[in-house]
Coordinates of N, CA, C and O in Angstrom, one line a residue:
X1 N 8.0 -15.1 4.8 CA 6.6 -14.8 4.1 C 6.8 -14.5 2.5 O 5.6 -14.7 1.7
X2 N 7.5 -13.9 2.3 CA 7.9 -13.6 0.4 C 8.1 -14.8 -0.4 O 7.3 -15.0 -1.4
X3 N 8.2 -16.3 0.2 CA 8.7 -17.2 -0.6 C 7.0 -17.8 -0.6 O 6.1 -18.3 -1.7
X4 N 6.3 -18.0 0.5 CA 4.7 -18.0 0.4 C 3.9 -17.3 -0.4 O 3.1 -17.8 -1.1
X5 N 4.2 -16.2 -0.5 CA 3.5 -15.0 -1.4 C 3.8 -15.2 -2.8 O 3.3 -15.4 -3.9
X6 N 5.4 -15.7 -3.2 CA 5.6 -16.0 -4.5 C 4.8 -17.4 -4.9 O 4.3 -17.4 -5.9
X7 N 4.5 -18.4 -4.1 CA 3.9 -19.5 -4.5 C 2.3 -19.4 -4.8 O 2.0 -20.0 -5.3
X8 N 1.8 -18.2 -4.0 CA 0.5 -17.8 -4.2 C 0.3 -17.1 -5.6 O -0.9 -17.2 -6.0
X9 N 1.4 -16.5 -6.2 CA 1.2 -16.0 -7.3 C 1.3 -16.8 -8.5 O 0.9 -16.3 -9.6
X10 N 1.2 -18.1 -8.5 CA 1.2 -18.7 -9.8 C 2.5 -18.9 -10.6 O 2.1 -18.9 -11.7
X11 N 3.7 -18.7 -9.8 CA 4.5 -18.7 -11.0 C 4.9 -19.5 -11.9 O 4.5 -20.9 -11.5
X12 N 5.3 -19.5 -12.9 CA 5.4 -20.6 -14.2 C 7.1 -20.7 -14.1 O 7.7 -20.2 -13.8
X13 N 7.4 -22.0 -14.6 CA 8.6 -22.4 -15.1 C 9.0 -22.3 -16.3 O 8.1 -22.0 -17.1
X14 N 10.4 -22.4 -16.8 CA 10.5 -22.3 -18.1 C 11.3 -20.9 -18.4 O 11.7 -20.3 -17.2
X15 N 11.7 -20.7 -19.4 CA 12.8 -19.7 -19.5 C 12.2 -18.5 -19.3 O 11.0 -18.3 -20.1
X16 N 12.8 -17.2 -19.0 CA 12.3 -16.2 -18.9 C 12.4 -15.1 -20.1 O 13.0 -15.4 -20.9
X17 N 11.0 -14.4 -20.9 CA 11.3 -13.8 -22.0 C 12.4 -12.6 -21.7 O 12.9 -11.7 -20.4
X18 N 13.3 -12.7 -22.4 CA 14.5 -11.5 -22.8 C 13.9 -10.2 -22.7 O 13.0 -9.8 -22.9
X19 N 14.6 -9.3 -22.5 CA 14.6 -7.7 -22.4 C 15.6 -6.9 -22.1 O 16.8 -7.4 -21.6
X20 N 15.9 -5.8 -22.6 CA 16.7 -4.7 -22.0 C 16.0 -3.5 -21.8 O 15.2 -2.9 -22.6
X21 N 16.1 -3.1 -20.7 CA 15.4 -2.4 -20.0 C 16.2 -1.1 -19.5 O 16.9 -1.2 -18.8
X22 N 15.8 0.3 -19.6 CA 16.7 1.3 -18.9 C 16.6 1.4 -17.1 O 15.3 1.1 -17.3
X23 N 17.2 1.8 -16.4 CA 17.1 1.9 -15.0 C 17.2 3.0 -14.7 O 17.7 4.3 -15.0
X24 N 16.7 3.2 -13.4 CA 16.7 4.5 -12.6 C 18.2 5.0 -12.1 O 18.1 5.6 -11.8
X25 N 19.2 3.7 -12.3 CA 20.5 4.3 -12.1 C 21.2 4.3 -13.3 O 22.5 4.0 -13.4
X26 N 20.5 4.8 -14.3 CA 21.4 5.2 -15.6 C 21.9 3.8 -16.5 O 23.1 4.3 -16.9
X27 N 21.5 2.8 -16.3 CA 22.1 1.5 -16.8 C 21.0 1.0 -17.7 O 20.0 1.2 -17.5
X28 N 21.5 0.4 -18.3 CA 20.6 -0.6 -19.0 C 21.0 -2.2 -18.8 O 21.5 -2.3 -18.5
X29 N 19.5 -2.7 -18.3 CA 19.5 -4.2 -17.5 C 18.9 -4.9 -18.6 O 17.9 -4.5 -19.1
X30 N 19.5 -5.9 -18.7 CA 19.1 -7.0 -19.9 C 18.9 -8.5 -19.2 O 19.7 -8.5 -18.1
X31 N 18.2 -9.4 -19.6 CA 18.2 -10.6 -19.1 C 19.5 -11.3 -19.2 O 20.0 -12.2 -18.4
X32 N 19.8 -11.3 -20.4 CA 21.2 -11.8 -20.9 C 22.4 -11.3 -19.7 O 23.2 -12.1 -19.5
X33 N 22.5 -10.1 -19.2 CA 23.3 -9.9 -18.3 C 23.0 -10.2 -16.4 O 24.1 -10.1 -16.1
X34 N 22.0 -11.1 -16.5 CA 21.9 -11.6 -15.2 C 21.9 -13.1 -15.3 O 21.5 -13.8 -14.3
X35 N 22.2 -13.5 -16.5 CA 22.3 -15.1 -16.4 C 23.0 -15.6 -15.8 O 24.3 -15.0 -14.8
X36 N 22.8 -16.3 -14.8 CA 23.2 -17.4 -13.5 C 22.8 -16.4 -12.1 O 23.3 -17.4 -11.3
X37 N 22.4 -15.7 -12.5 CA 22.0 -14.9 -11.1 C 20.6 -15.1 -10.6 O 19.6 -15.2 -11.7
X38 N 20.3 -15.2 -9.3 CA 18.7 -15.4 -8.9 C 18.2 -13.9 -9.1 O 19.0 -12.8 -8.8
X39 N 17.1 -13.6 -9.6 CA 16.4 -12.3 -9.8 C 15.2 -12.3 -9.4 O 14.4 -13.1 -9.9
X40 N 14.8 -11.2 -8.8 CA 13.6 -10.9 -8.4 C 13.2 -9.6 -8.9 O 13.5 -8.6 -9.0
X41 N 12.2 -9.7 -9.9 CA 11.4 -8.6 -10.9 C 10.1 -8.6 -10.3 O 9.2 -9.5 -10.4
X42 N 10.0 -7.4 -9.6 CA 8.7 -6.6 -9.1 C 8.1 -6.0 -10.0 O 8.5 -4.8 -10.5
X43 N 6.6 -6.3 -10.6 CA 6.4 -5.0 -11.8 C 5.1 -4.4 -10.8 O 4.4 -4.9 -9.8
X44 N 4.9 -3.3 -11.2 CA 3.8 -2.4 -10.6 C 3.7 -1.6 -11.5 O 4.1 -1.2 -12.6
X45 N 2.3 -1.0 -11.4 CA 1.7 -0.1 -12.4 C 2.2 1.4 -12.7 O 2.5 1.6 -13.5
X46 N 2.7 2.0 -11.4 CA 2.5 3.5 -11.6 C 3.3 4.1 -10.3 O 2.6 4.0 -9.5
X47 N 4.7 4.7 -10.6 CA 4.7 5.0 -9.3 C 4.1 6.5 -8.8 O 3.4 6.8 -9.3
X48 N 4.5 6.5 -7.4 CA 3.6 7.5 -6.6 C 1.8 7.6 -6.3 O 1.4 8.2 -5.9
X49 N 1.7 6.0 -6.6 CA 0.2 5.6 -6.3 C 0.2 4.9 -5.0 O 1.2 4.5 -4.2
X50 N -0.7 5.1 -4.2 CA -0.9 4.5 -2.7 C -0.6 3.0 -2.7 O 0.5 2.5 -1.8
X51 N -1.1 2.1 -3.6 CA -0.8 1.1 -3.6 C 0.8 0.4 -4.2 O 1.4 -0.4 -3.3
X52 N 1.4 1.0 -5.0 CA 2.5 1.1 -5.7 C 3.5 1.1 -4.6 O 4.3 0.9 -4.5
X53 N 3.2 2.4 -3.8 CA 4.0 3.1 -2.9 C 4.5 1.9 -2.0 O 5.4 1.9 -1.4
X54 N 3.2 1.6 -1.1 CA 3.3 0.6 -0.1 C 4.0 -0.8 -0.5 O 4.8 -1.3 0.2
X55 N 3.8 -1.0 -1.8 CA 4.6 -1.9 -2.4 C 5.9 -2.1 -2.2 O 6.5 -3.0 -2.1
X56 N 6.6 -0.9 -2.9 CA 7.9 -0.3 -3.1 C 8.3 -0.3 -1.4 O 9.7 -0.7 -1.3
X57 N 7.7 0.1 -0.5 CA 8.1 0.3 0.7 C 8.7 -1.0 1.5 O 9.4 -1.4 2.2
X58 N 7.3 -2.1 1.3 CA 7.4 -3.3 1.5 C 8.9 -4.1 1.0 O 9.5 -4.9 1.6
X59 N 8.9 -4.1 -0.3 CA 9.9 -4.3 -1.1 C 11.3 -4.0 -0.5 O 12.3 -5.0 0.1
X60 N 11.7 -2.5 -0.2 CA 12.7 -2.2 0.4 C 13.2 -2.9 1.8 O 13.9 -3.0 2.2
X61 N 12.0 -2.9 2.6 CA 12.0 -4.0 4.2 C 12.5 -5.2 3.8 O 13.4 -5.6 4.7
X62 N 12.5 -6.0 2.5 CA 12.7 -7.0 2.4 C 14.1 -7.0 1.7 O 14.7 -8.3 1.4
X63 N 14.7 -6.0 1.0 CA 16.1 -5.8 0.1 C 17.1 -6.6 0.9 O 17.8 -7.2 0.3
X64 N 17.3 -6.2 2.3 CA 18.5 -6.9 2.5 C 18.5 -8.4 2.9 O 19.8 -8.9 2.6
X65 N 17.2 -9.1 3.0 CA 17.2 -10.3 3.1 C 17.4 -10.9 1.6 O 17.9 -12.0 1.6
X66 N 16.8 -10.6 1.1 CA 17.0 -11.1 -0.6 C 18.5 -10.6 -1.1 O 19.0 -11.7 -1.8
X67 N 18.9 -10.0 -0.8 CA 20.3 -9.6 -1.3 C 21.2 -10.4 -0.6 O 22.4 -10.9 -1.2
X68 N 20.8 -11.1 0.8 CA 22.1 -12.2 1.4 C 21.8 -12.9 0.7 O 22.9 -14.2 0.7
X69 N 20.6 -13.6 -0.2 CA 20.9 -14.7 -0.8 C 21.7 -14.5 -2.4 O 21.1 -15.6 -3.2
X70 N 22.1 -13.5 -2.5 CA 22.7 -13.1 -3.6 C 21.9 -12.8 -4.6 O 22.2 -13.3 -6.2
X71 N 20.6 -12.3 -4.5 CA 19.9 -12.1 -5.7 C 19.8 -10.9 -6.0 O 20.0 -9.6 -5.3
X72 N 19.3 -10.2 -7.3 CA 19.2 -8.9 -7.8 C 17.7 -8.6 -7.5 O 16.9 -9.7 -7.5
X73 N 17.5 -7.2 -7.0 CA 16.0 -7.0 -7.3 C 15.8 -5.8 -8.4 O 16.7 -4.9 -8.3
X74 N 14.9 -5.9 -8.9 CA 14.4 -4.9 -9.8 C 12.9 -4.6 -9.8 O 12.2 -5.5 -9.9
X75 N 12.5 -3.5 -9.3 CA 11.1 -3.0 -9.9 C 10.7 -2.6 -11.5 O 11.8 -2.1 -12.1
X76 N 9.7 -2.9 -11.7 CA 9.6 -2.9 -13.4 C 8.3 -2.0 -13.3 O 7.1 -2.4 -13.0
X77 N 8.0 -0.8 -14.0 CA 6.6 -0.1 -14.3 C 6.7 0.5 -15.7 O 8.0 0.7 -16.4
X78 N 5.9 1.1 -16.1 CA 5.5 1.7 -17.4 C 5.9 3.0 -17.4 O 6.0 4.0 -18.4
X79 N 6.4 3.4 -16.2 CA 6.8 5.0 -16.1 C 8.1 5.3 -16.9 O 8.9 4.3 -16.8
X80 N 8.3 6.6 -17.3 CA 9.5 6.7 -17.9 C 10.9 6.7 -16.6 O 10.4 6.9 -15.4
X81 N 11.9 6.5 -17.2 CA 13.1 6.8 -16.1 C 13.1 8.1 -15.4 O 13.3 7.6 -14.1
X82 N 12.8 9.4 -15.7 CA 12.9 10.3 -15.1 C 12.1 10.1 -13.7 O 12.1 10.2 -12.6
X83 N 10.7 9.8 -14.0 CA 10.0 9.3 -12.8 C 10.5 8.4 -11.8 O 10.0 8.5 -10.7
X84 N 10.8 7.3 -12.5 CA 11.3 6.4 -11.7 C 12.5 6.8 -10.7 O 12.7 6.3 -9.3
X85 N 13.5 7.6 -11.2 CA 14.4 8.2 -10.3 C 13.9 9.1 -9.4 O 14.2 9.1 -8.2
X86 N 12.9 9.8 -9.5 CA 12.0 10.6 -8.5 C 11.6 9.8 -7.3 O 11.6 9.8 -6.2
X87 N 10.8 8.6 -7.8 CA 10.2 7.6 -6.9 C 11.5 6.9 -6.1 O 11.2 6.9 -4.8
X88 N 12.5 6.4 -6.9 CA 13.3 5.6 -5.8 C 14.1 6.8 -4.9 O 14.1 6.4 -3.8
X89 N 14.2 7.8 -5.3 CA 14.8 8.9 -4.3 C 14.0 9.1 -3.3 O 14.3 9.1 -2.2
X90 N 13.0 9.4 -3.4 CA 11.8 10.0 -2.5 C 11.4 8.6 -1.6 O 11.2 9.1 -0.3
X91 N 11.7 7.4 -1.9 CA 11.6 6.5 -0.7 C 12.5 5.7 -0.5 O 12.6 4.4 0.2
X92 N 14.0 6.3 -0.7 CA 15.4 5.7 -0.6 C 15.1 4.3 -0.8 O 15.8 3.3 -0.1
X93 N 14.9 3.5 -2.1 CA 15.1 2.5 -2.5 C 16.6 1.9 -2.9 O 17.1 2.8 -3.7
X94 N 16.7 0.7 -2.4 CA 18.1 0.4 -2.6 C 18.4 -0.4 -3.7 O 19.4 -1.3 -3.9
X95 N 17.4 -0.5 -4.9 CA 17.2 -1.6 -6.1 C 17.0 -0.3 -7.2 O 16.0 0.3 -6.9
X96 N 17.3 -0.9 -8.6 CA 16.9 -0.2 -9.3 C 15.6 -0.2 -9.8 O 15.1 -1.4 -9.9
X97 N 15.1 0.6 -10.6 CA 13.8 0.5 -11.2 C 13.8 0.5 -12.6 O 14.7 1.6 -13.0
X98 N 13.2 -0.3 -13.2 CA 13.3 -0.6 -14.8 C 11.8 0.2 -15.5 O 10.8 -0.1 -15.2
X99 N 12.1 0.7 -16.4 CA 11.3 2.0 -17.2 C 10.9 0.8 -18.5 O 11.4 0.4 -19.6
X100 N 9.3 0.2 -18.6 CA 9.1 -0.5 -19.3 C 7.9 0.3 -20.2 O 6.8 -0.5 -20.2
X101 N 8.2 1.0 -20.8 CA 7.3 2.1 -21.3 C 6.9 1.1 -22.4 O 7.4 1.0 -23.4
X102 N 5.5 1.4 -22.8 CA 4.7 0.7 -23.5 C 4.2 -0.8 -22.9 O 3.3 -1.3 -23.8
X103 N 4.6 -1.1 -21.7 CA 4.7 -2.3 -21.2 C 5.0 -3.9 -22.0 O 4.2 -4.6 -21.8
X104 N 5.9 -3.7 -23.0 CA 6.0 -4.9 -23.8 C 6.7 -6.1 -22.6 O 6.3 -7.2 -22.9
X105 N 7.4 -5.7 -21.7 CA 8.2 -6.8 -20.9 C 7.1 -7.0 -19.7 O 6.9 -8.3 -19.8
X106 N 6.0 -6.2 -19.5 CA 5.5 -6.9 -18.5 C 4.1 -7.5 -19.0 O 3.9 -8.6 -18.7
X107 N 3.8 -7.6 -20.4 CA 3.0 -8.6 -21.2 C 4.1 -9.6 -21.3 O 2.8 -10.8 -21.1
X108 N 4.8 -9.8 -21.8 CA 5.7 -11.0 -21.9 C 6.0 -11.8 -20.7 O 5.8 -13.0 -20.8
X109 N 6.0 -11.6 -19.6 CA 6.0 -12.0 -18.4 C 4.7 -11.7 -17.3 O 4.3 -12.6 -16.6
X110 N 3.6 -11.6 -18.2 CA 2.1 -11.7 -18.1 C 1.5 -11.3 -16.7 O 1.1 -11.8 -15.6
X111 N 2.2 -9.8 -16.4 CA 2.3 -9.4 -15.2 C 1.2 -8.3 -15.4 O 1.2 -7.5 -16.9

């Protein structure tokens, strides 16, 4: 089902826009650091809202299967890092959340 959902999203091919974002695990994640790795970036508007919480829980359910494919998973929102840490802890997320305060990366990815 995730592959079908990805196709429905109208994903574009070509180089991904560069980024450097702080994460919920106190690291900075950059596109250049992911070179050569399959990467799933899930953009969501705001932590702790009903829709985004459901999406996070669904992504967590799929996380083990995605990681079996040697892919990295990141959730991206405009929330500050401290809120992302709380959200990650509250829902026991096994993947980092990235803070895109200002939404520049989301805009670059047309999300």
